[in-house]
Short mmCIF file of C-alpha atoms (C1' of nucleotides) in Angstrom, two decimals:
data_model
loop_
_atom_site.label_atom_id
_atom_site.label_comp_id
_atom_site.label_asym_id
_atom_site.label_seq_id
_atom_site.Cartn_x
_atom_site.Cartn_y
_atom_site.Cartn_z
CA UNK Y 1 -52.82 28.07 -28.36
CA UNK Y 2 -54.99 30.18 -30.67
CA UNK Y 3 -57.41 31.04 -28.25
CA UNK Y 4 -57.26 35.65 -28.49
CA UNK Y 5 -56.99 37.22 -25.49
CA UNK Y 6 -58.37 40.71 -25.98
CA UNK Y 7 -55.02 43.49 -27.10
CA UNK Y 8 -54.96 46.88 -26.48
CA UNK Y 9 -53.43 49.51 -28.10
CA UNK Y 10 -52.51 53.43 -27.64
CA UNK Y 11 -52.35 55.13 -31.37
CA UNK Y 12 -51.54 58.65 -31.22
CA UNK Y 13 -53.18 60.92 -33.97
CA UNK Y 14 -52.73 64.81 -34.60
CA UNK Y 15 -55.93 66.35 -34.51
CA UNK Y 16 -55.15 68.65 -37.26
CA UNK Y 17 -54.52 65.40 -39.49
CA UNK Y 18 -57.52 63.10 -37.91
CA UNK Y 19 -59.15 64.11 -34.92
CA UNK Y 20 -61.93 62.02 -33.15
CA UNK Y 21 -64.49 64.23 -34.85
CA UNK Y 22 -62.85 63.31 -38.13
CA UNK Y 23 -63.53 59.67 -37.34
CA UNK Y 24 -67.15 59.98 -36.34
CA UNK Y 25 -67.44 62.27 -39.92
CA UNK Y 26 -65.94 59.48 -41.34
CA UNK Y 27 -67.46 56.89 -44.10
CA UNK Y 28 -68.54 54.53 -41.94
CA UNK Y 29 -66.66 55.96 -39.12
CA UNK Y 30 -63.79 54.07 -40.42
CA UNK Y 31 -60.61 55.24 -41.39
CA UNK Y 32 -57.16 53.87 -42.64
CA UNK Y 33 -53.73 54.93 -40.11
CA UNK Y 34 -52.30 56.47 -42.74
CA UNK Y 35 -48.68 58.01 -42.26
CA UNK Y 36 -46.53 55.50 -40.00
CA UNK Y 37 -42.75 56.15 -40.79
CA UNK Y 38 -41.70 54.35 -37.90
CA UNK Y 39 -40.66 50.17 -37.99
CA UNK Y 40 -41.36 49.20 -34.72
CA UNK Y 41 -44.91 50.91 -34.91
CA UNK Y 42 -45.80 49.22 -38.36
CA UNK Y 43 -44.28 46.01 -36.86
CA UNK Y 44 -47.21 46.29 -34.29
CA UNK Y 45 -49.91 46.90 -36.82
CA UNK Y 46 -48.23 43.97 -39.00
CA UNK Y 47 -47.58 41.08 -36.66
CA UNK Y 48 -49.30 41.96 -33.31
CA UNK Y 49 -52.64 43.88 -34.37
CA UNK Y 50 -55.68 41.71 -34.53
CA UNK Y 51 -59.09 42.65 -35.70
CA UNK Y 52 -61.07 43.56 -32.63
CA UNK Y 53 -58.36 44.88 -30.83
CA UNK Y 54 -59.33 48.03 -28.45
CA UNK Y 55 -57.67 51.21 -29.18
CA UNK Y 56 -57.12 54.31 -26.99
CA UNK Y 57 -57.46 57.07 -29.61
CA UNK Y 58 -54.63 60.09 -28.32
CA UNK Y 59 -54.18 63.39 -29.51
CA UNK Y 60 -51.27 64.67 -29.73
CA UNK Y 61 -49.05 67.71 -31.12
CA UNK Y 62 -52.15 69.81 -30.06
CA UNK Y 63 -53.08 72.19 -27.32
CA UNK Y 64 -54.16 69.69 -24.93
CA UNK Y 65 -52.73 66.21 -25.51
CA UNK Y 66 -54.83 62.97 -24.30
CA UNK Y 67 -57.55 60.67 -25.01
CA UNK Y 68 -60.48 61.29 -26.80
CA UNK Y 69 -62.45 58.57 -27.38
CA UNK Y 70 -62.22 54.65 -28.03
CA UNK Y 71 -61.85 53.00 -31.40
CA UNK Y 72 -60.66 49.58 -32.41
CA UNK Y 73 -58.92 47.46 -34.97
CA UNK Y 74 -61.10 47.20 -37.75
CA UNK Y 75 -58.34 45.49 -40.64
CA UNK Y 76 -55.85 43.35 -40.68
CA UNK Y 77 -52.51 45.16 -42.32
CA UNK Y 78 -52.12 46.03 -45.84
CA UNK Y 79 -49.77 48.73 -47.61
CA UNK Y 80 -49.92 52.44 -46.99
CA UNK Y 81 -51.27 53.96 -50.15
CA UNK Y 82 -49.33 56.86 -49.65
CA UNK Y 83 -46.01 56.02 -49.34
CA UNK Y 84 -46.70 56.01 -53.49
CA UNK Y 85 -47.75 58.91 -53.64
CA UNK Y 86 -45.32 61.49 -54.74
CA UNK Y 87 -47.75 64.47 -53.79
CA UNK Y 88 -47.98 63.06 -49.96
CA UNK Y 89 -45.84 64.56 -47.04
CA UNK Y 90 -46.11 60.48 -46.28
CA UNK Y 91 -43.99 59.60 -50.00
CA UNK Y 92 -41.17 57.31 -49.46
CA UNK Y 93 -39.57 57.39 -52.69
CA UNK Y 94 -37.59 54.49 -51.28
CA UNK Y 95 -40.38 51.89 -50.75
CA UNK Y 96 -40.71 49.02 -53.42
CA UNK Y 97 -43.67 48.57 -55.03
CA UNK Y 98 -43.26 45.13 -55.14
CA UNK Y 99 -42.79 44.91 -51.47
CA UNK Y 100 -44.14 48.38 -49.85
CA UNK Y 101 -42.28 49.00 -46.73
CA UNK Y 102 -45.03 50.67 -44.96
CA UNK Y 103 -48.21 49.12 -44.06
CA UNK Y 104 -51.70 50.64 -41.89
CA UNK Y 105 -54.57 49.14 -40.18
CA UNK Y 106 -58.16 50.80 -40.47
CA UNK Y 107 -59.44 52.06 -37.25
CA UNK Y 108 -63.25 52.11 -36.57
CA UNK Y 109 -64.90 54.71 -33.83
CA UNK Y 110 -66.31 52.91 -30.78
CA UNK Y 111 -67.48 56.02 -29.15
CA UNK Y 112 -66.27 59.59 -28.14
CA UNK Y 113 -64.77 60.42 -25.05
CA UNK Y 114 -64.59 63.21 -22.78
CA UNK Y 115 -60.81 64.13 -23.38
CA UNK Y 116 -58.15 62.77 -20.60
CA UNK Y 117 -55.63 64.99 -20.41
CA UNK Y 118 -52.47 63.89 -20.68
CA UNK Y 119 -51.55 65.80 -17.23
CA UNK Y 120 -54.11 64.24 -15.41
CA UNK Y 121 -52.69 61.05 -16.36
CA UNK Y 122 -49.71 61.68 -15.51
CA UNK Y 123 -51.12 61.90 -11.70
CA UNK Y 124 -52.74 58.94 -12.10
CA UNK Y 125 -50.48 56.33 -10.46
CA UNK Y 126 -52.26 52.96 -11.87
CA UNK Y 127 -51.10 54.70 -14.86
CA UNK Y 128 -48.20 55.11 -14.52
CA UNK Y 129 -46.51 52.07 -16.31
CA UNK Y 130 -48.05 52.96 -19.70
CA UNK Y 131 -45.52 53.60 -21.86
CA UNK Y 132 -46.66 56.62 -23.45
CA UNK Y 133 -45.68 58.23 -20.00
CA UNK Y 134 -42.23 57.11 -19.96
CA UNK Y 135 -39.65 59.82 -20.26
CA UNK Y 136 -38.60 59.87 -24.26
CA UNK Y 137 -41.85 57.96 -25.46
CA UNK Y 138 -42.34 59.17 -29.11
CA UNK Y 139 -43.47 55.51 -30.37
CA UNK Y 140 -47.14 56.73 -32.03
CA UNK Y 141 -48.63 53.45 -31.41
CA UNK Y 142 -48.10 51.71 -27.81
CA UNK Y 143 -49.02 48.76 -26.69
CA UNK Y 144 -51.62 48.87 -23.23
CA UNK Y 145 -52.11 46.10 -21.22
CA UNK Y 146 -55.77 45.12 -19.97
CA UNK Y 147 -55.02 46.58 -16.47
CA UNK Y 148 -54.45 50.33 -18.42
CA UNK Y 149 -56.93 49.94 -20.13
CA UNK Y 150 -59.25 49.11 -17.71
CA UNK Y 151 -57.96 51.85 -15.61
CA UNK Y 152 -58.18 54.72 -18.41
CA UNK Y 153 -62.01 53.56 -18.94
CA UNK Y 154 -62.54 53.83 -15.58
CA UNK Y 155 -61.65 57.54 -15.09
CA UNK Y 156 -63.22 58.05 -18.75
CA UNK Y 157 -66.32 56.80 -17.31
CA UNK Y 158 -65.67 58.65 -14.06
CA UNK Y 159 -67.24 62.13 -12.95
CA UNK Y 160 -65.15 64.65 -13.91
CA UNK Y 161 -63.35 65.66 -10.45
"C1'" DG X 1 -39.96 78.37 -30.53
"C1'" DC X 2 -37.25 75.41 -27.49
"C1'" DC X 3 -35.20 71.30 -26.55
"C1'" DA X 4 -34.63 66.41 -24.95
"C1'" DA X 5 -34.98 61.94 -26.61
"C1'" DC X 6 -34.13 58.86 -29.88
"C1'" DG X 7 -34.40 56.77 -34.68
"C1'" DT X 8 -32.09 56.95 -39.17
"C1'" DT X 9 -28.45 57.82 -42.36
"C1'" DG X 10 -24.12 57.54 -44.39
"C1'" DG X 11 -19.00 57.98 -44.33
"C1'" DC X 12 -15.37 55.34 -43.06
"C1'" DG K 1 -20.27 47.59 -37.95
"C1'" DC K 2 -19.25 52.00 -35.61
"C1'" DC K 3 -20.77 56.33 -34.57
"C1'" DA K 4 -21.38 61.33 -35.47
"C1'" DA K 5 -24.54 64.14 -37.75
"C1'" DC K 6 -28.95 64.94 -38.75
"C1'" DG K 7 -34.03 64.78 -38.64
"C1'" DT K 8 -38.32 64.01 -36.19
"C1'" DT K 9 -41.43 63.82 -32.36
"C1'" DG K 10 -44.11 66.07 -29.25
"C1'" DG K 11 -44.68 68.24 -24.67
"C1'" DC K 12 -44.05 72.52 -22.78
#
DNA sequence: GCCAACGTTGGC
DNA sequence: GCCAACGTTGGC
């Protein structure tokens, strides 16, 4: 069975760090996920990811949380560059060379969204099962299944109510 | 700035 | 391998 269903994906970002606007500013509106201290998240992006894959781009840690445009995939996995570097808040002084521990994905702009606040998907009952709305979520990248993400384009592509 | 959730660390 | 302490996330 190698035939790809189409994945999608939830990858938060801090709009301080990268916002959407920093991705459409971008070199080729392309940039790499830099800064993912977390196992099960890089275990996504190492094993699961596949190029092509659609990605709900999320603020978060900002004044109003939610998504903000579409991106996808654009790499398959290789080793954060900054887990080497001792000047970056991302340095893991721990991580062998040889075999980095942390890896990223590039992630390409598809387009720029109105923003979808994270409170008005919380009202949103067909989203309710995405599991950056479960109580305790603080995985930064999510998996979303094709009926999410067909339901968070929908309202994206909605009137605004 | 608060705090709940939860992942990681390290002593034993 | 247990588990308490600690650190981080991220909404509010």
């Amino acid at each position: 069975m190698t035939s790809a269903q189409p994945q999608y994906w939830l990858m938060k970002s801090e709009p301080a760090e990268c916002s959407i606007d920093d991705l459409a500013r971008a070199p080729g509106q392309r940039v790499p996920w830099i800064g993912v201290r977390n196992y099960q998240a890089r275990n996504f992006m190492r094993d699961t990811m596949r190029v092509g894959d659609g990605v709900l781009f999320y603020h978060s840690s900002c004044a109003e949380p939610g998504v903000a445009g579409l991106a996808r995939v654009a790499s398959a996995a290789y080793p954060d560059p900054t887990q080497f570097e001792p000047a970056s808040p991302y340095f893991d002084a721990k991580s062998p060379p040889a075999t980095p521990r942390w890896l990223l994905v590039d992630v390409a702009l598809v387009k720029k969204t109105r923003l979808l606040p994270l409170r008005t998907m919380r009202q949103r009952p067909e989203l309710a099962t995405m599991q950056l709305l479960k109580p305790g979520n603080r995985l930064s990248i999510t998996p979303v299944t094709a009926a999410e993400w067909a339901a968070v384009t929908a309202l994206l592509d909605a009137p605004e109510t």
